[in-house]
GROMACS .gro file of N, CA and C in nm:
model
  393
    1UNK      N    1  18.326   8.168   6.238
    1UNK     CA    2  18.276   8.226   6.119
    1UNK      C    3  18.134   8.276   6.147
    2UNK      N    4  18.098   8.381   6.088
    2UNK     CA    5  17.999   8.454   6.130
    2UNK      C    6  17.904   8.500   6.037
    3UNK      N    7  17.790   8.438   6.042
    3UNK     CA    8  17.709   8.387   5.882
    3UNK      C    9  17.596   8.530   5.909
    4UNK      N   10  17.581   8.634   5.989
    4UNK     CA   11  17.537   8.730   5.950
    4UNK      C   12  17.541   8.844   6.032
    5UNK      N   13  17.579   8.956   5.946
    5UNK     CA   14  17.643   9.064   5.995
    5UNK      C   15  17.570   9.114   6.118
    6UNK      N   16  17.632   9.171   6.237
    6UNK     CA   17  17.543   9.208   6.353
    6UNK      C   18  17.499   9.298   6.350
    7UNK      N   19  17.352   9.308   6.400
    7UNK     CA   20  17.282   9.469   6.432
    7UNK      C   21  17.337   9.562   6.477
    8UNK      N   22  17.298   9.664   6.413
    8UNK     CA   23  17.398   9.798   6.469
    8UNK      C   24  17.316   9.832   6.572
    9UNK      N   25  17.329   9.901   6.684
    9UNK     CA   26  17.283  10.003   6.811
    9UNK      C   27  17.209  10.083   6.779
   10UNK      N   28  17.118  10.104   6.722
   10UNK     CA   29  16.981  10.235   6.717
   10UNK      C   30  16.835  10.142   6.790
   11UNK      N   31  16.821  10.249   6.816
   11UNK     CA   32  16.657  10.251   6.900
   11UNK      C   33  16.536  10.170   6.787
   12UNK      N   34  16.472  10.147   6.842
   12UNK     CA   35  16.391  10.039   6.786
   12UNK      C   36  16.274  10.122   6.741
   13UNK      N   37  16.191  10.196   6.658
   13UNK     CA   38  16.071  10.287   6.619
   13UNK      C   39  15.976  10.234   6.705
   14UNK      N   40  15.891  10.312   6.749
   14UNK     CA   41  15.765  10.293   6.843
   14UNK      C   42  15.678  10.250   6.711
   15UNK      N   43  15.599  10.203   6.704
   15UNK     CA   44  15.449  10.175   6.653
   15UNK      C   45  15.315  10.305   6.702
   16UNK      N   46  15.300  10.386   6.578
   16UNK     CA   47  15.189  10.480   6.617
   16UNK      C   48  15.041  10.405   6.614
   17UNK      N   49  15.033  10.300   6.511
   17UNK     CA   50  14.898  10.277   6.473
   17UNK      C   51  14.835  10.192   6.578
   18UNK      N   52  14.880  10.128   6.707
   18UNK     CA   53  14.809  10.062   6.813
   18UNK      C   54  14.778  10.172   6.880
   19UNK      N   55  14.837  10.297   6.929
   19UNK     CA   56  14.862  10.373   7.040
   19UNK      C   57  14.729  10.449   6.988
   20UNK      N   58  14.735  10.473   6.837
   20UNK     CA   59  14.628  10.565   6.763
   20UNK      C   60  14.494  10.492   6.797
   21UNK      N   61  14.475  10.330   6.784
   21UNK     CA   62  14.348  10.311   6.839
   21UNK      C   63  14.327  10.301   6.973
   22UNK      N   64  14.418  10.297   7.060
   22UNK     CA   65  14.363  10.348   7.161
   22UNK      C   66  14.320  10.429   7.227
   23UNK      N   67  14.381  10.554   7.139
   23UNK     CA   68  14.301  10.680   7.192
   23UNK      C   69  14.163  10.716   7.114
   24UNK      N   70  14.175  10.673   7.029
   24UNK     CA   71  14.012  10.654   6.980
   24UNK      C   72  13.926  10.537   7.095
   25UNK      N   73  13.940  10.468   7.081
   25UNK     CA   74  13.912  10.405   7.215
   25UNK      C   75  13.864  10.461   7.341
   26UNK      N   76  13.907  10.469   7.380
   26UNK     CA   77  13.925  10.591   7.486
   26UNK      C   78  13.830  10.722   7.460
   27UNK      N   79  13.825  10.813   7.338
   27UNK     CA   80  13.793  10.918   7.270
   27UNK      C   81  13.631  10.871   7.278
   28UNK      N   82  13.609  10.736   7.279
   28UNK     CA   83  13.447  10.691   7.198
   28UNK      C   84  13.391  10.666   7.347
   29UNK      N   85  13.484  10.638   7.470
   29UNK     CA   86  13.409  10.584   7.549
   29UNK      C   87  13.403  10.711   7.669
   30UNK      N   88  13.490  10.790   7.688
   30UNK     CA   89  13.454  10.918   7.726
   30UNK      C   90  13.341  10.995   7.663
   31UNK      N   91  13.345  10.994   7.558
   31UNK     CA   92  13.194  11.070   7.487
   31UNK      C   93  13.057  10.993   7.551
   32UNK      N   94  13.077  10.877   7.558
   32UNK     CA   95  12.981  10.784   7.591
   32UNK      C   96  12.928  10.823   7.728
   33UNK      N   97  13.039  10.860   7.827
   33UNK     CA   98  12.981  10.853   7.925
   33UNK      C   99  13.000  10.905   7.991
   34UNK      N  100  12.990  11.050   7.912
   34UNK     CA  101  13.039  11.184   7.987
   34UNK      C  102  12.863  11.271   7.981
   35UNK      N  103  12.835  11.348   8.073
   35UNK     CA  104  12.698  11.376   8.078
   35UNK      C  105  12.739  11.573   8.042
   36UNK      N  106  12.660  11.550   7.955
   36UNK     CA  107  12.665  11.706   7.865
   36UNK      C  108  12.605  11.808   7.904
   37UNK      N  109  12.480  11.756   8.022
   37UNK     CA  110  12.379  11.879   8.079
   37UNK      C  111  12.407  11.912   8.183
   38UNK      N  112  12.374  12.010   8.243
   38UNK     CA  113  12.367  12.023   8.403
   38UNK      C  114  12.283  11.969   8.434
   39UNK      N  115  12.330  11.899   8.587
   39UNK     CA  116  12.224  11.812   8.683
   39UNK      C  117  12.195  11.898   8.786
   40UNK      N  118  12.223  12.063   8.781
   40UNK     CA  119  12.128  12.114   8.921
   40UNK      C  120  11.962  12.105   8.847
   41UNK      N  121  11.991  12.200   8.747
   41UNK     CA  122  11.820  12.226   8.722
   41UNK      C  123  11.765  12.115   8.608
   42UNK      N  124  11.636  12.046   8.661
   42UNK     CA  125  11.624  12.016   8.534
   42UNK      C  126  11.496  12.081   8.545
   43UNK      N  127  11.463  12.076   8.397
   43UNK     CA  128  11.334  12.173   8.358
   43UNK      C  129  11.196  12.105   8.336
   44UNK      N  130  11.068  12.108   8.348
   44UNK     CA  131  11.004  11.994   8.297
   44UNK      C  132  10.900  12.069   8.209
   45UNK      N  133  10.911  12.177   8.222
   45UNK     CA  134  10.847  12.268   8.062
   45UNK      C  135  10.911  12.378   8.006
   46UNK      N  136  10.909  12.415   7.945
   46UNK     CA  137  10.992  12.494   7.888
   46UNK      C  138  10.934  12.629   7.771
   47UNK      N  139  10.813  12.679   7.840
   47UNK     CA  140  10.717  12.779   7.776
   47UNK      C  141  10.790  12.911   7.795
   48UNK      N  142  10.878  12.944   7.713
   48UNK     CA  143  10.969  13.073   7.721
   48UNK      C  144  10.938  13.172   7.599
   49UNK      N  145  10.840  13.155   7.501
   49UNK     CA  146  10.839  13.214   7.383
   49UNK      C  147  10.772  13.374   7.383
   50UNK      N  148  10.707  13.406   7.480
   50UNK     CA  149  10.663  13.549   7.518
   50UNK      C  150  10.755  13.610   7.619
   51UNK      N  151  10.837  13.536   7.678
   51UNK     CA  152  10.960  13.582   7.788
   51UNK      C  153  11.099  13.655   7.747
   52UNK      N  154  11.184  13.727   7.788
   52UNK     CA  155  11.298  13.763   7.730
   52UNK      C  156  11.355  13.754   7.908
   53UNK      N  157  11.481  13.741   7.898
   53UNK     CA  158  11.543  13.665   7.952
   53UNK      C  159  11.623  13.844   8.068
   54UNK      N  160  11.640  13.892   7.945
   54UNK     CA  161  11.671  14.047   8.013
   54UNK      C  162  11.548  14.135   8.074
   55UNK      N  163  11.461  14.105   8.080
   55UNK     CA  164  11.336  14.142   8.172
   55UNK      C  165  11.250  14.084   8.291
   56UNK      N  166  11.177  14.142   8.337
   56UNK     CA  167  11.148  14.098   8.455
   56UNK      C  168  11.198  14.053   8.595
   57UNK      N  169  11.100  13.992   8.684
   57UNK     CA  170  11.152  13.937   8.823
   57UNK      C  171  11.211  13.812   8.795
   58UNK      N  172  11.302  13.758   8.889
   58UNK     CA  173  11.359  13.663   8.869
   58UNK      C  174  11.228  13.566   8.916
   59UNK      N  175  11.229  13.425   8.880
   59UNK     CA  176  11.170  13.313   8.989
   59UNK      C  177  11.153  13.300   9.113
   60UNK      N  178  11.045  13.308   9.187
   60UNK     CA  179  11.060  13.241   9.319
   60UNK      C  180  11.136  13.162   9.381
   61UNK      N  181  11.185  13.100   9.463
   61UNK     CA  182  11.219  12.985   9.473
   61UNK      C  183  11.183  12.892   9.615
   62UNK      N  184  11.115  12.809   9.603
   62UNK     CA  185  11.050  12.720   9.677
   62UNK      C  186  11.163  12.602   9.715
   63UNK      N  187  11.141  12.524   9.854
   63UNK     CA  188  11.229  12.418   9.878
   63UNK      C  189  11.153  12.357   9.925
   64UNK      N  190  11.117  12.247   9.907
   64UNK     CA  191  11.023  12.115   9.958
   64UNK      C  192  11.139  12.062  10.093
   65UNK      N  193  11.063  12.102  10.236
   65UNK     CA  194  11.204  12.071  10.373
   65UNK      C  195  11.172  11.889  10.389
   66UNK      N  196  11.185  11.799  10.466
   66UNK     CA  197  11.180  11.675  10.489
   66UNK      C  198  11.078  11.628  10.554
   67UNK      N  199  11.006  11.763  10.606
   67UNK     CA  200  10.885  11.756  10.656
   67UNK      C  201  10.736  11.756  10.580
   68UNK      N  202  10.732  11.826  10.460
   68UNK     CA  203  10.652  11.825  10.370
   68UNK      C  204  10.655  11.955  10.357
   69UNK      N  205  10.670  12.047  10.456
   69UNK     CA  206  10.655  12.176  10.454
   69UNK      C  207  10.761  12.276  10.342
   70UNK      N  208  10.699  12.366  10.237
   70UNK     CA  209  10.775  12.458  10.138
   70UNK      C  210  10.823  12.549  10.270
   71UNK      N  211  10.948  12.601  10.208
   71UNK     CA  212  11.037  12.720  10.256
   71UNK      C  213  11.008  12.840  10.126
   72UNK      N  214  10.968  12.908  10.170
   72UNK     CA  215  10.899  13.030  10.039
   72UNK      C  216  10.983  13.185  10.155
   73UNK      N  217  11.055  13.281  10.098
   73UNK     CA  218  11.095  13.378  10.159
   73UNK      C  219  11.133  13.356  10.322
   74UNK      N  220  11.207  13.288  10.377
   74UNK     CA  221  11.228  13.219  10.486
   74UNK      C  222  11.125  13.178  10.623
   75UNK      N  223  11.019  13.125  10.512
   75UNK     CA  224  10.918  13.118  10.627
   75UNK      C  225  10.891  12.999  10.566
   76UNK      N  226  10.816  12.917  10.662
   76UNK     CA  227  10.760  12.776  10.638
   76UNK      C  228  10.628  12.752  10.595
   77UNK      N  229  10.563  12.750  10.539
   77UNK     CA  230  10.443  12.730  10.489
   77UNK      C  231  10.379  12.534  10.456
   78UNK      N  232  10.250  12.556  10.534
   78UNK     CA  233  10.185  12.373  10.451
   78UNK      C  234  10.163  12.402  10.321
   79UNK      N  235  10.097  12.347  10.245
   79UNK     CA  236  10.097  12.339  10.100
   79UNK      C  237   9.932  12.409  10.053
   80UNK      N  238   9.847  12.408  10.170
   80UNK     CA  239   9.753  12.497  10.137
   80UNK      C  240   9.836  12.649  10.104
   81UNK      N  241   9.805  12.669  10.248
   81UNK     CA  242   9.868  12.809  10.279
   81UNK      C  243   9.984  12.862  10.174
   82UNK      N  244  10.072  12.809  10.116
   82UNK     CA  245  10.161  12.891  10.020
   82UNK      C  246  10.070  12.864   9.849
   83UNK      N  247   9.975  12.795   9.846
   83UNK     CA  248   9.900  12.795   9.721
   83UNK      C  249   9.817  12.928   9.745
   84UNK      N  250   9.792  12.989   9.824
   84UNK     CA  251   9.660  13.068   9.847
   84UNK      C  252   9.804  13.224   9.861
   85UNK      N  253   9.865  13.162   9.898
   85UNK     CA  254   9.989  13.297   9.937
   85UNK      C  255  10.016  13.340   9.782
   86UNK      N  256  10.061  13.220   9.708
   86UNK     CA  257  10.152  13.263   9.548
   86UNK      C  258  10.027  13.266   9.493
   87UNK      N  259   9.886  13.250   9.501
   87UNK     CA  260   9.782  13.293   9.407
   87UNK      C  261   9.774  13.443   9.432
   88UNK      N  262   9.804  13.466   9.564
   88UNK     CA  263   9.753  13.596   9.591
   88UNK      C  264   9.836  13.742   9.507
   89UNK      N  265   9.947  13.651   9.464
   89UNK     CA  266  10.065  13.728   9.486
   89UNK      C  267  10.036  13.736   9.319
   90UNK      N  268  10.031  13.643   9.266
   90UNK     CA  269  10.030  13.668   9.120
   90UNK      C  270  10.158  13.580   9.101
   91UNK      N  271  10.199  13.482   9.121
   91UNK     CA  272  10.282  13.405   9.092
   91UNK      C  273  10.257  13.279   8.996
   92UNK      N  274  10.282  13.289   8.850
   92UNK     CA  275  10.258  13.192   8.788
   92UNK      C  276  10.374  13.091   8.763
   93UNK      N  277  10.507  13.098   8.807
   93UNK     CA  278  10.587  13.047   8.745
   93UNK      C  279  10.717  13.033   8.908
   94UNK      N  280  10.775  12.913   8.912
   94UNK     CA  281  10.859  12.898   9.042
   94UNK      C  282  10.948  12.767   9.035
   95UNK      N  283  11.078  12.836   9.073
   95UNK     CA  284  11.159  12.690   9.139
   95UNK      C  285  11.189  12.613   9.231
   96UNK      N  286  11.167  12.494   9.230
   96UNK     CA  287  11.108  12.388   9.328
   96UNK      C  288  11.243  12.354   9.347
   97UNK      N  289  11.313  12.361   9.481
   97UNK     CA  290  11.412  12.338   9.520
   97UNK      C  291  11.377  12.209   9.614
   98UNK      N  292  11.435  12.060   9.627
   98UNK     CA  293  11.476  11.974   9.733
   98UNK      C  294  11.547  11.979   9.843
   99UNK      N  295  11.520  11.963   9.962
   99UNK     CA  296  11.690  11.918  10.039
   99UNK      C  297  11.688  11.772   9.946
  100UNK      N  298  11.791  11.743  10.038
  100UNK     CA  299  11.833  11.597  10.035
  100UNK      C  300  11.800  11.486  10.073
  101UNK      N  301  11.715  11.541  10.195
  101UNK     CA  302  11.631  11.447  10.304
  101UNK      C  303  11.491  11.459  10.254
  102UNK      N  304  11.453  11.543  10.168
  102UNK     CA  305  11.302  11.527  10.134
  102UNK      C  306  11.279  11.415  10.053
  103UNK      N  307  11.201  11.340  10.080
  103UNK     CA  308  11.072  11.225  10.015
  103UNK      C  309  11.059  11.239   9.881
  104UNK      N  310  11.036  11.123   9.791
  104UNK     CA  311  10.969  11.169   9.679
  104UNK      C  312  10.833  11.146   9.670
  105UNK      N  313  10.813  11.137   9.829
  105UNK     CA  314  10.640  11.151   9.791
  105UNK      C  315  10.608  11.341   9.837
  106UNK      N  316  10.701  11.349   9.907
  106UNK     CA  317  10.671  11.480   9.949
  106UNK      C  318  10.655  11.612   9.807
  107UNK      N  319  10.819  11.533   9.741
  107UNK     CA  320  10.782  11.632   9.617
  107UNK      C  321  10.709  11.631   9.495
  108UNK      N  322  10.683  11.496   9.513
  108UNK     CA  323  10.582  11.485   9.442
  108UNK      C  324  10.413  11.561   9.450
  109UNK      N  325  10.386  11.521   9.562
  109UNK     CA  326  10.294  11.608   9.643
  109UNK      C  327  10.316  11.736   9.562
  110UNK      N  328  10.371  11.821   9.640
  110UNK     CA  329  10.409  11.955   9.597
  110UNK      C  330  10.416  12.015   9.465
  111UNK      N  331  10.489  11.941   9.382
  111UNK     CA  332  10.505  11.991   9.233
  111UNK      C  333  10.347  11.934   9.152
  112UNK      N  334  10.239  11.874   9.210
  112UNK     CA  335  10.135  11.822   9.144
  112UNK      C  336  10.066  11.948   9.176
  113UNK      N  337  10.069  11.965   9.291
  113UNK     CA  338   9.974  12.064   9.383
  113UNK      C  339   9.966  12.175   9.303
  114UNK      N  340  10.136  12.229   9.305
  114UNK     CA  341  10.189  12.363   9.248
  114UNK      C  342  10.122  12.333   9.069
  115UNK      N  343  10.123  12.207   9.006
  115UNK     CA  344  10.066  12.210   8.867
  115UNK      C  345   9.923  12.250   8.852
  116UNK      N  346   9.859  12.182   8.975
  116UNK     CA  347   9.731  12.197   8.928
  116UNK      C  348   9.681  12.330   8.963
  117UNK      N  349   9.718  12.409   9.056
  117UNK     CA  350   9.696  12.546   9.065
  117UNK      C  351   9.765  12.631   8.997
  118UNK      N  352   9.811  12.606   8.908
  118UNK     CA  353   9.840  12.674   8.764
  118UNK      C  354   9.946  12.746   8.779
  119UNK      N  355  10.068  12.717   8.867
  119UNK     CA  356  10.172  12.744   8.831
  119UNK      C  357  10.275  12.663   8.813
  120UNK      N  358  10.388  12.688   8.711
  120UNK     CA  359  10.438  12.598   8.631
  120UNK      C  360  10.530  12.617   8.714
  121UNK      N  361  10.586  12.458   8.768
  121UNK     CA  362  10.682  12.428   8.878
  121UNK      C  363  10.850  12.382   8.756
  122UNK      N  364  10.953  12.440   8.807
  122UNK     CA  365  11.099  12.367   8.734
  122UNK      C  366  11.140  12.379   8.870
  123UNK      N  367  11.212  12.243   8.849
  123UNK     CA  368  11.261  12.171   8.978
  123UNK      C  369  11.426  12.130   8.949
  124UNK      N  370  11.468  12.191   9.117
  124UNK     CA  371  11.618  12.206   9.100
  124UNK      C  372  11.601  12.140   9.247
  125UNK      N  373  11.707  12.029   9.273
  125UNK     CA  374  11.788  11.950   9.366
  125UNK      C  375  11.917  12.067   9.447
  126UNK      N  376  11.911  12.082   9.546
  126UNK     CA  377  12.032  12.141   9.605
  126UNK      C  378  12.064  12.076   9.743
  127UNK      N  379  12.222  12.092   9.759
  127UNK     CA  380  12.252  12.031   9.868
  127UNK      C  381  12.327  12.106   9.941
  128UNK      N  382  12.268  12.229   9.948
  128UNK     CA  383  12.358  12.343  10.046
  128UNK      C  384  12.210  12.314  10.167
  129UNK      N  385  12.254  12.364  10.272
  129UNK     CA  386  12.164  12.390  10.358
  129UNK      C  387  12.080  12.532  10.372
  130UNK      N  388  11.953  12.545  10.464
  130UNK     CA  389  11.869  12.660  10.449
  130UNK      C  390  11.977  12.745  10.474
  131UNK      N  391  11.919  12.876  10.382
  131UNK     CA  392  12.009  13.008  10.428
  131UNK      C  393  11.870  13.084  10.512
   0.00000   0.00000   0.00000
């Protein structure tokens, strides 16, 4: 005798509302710790308000080598010598490129140097080698 009728054969419903917090879950911790800026350039002033973006020369661009020595137009320069070069030149404004092997005393050096002789250094990390 058989005191209750047997289950019929259908599939069992999934559960949405666990699956739903986990992708919130998930959703909160990707936001968390996902990085929104670019890490080549970072900028450390940002005086653009007389500039337009469709004019002028582009930036210089300077590389602090492992030696202490800037790479300025494929020549090597000490840190006198390219201060007295970009004064000459009329250069107020330049990007301070790293290797990989340079010091942070080296760039430090350099980007103080480049501040106090009155041109405004933004500093970009690269890991291609000299061209």
């Amino acid at each position: 005798m058989q005191l209750v009728d047997p289950r019929p054969n259908r599939p069992i419903p999934i559960r949405i509302t666990p699956l739903i917090d986990v992708v919130f879950i998930l959703l909160v911790f990707f936001m968390l710790t996902t990085r929104l800026l670019p890490l080549d350039y970072l900028e450390l002033a940002n005086n653009t308000g007389q500039q337009s973006s469709a004019t002028g020369d582009p930036l210089p661009e300077l590389r602090v080598n492992a030696n202490g020595t800037v790479r300025w137009k494929k020549k090597d320069f000490d840190l006198a010598q390219l201060l007295s070069t970009l004064n000459a030149e009329g250069v107020s404004e330049a990007n301070l490129a790293t290797t990989p092997d340079t010091s942070l005393a080296h760039f430090t050096r350099t980007l103080s140097a480049l501040d106090n002789a009155g041109i405004e250094p933004h500093w970009k990390r690269t890991n291609t080698p000299d061209s």
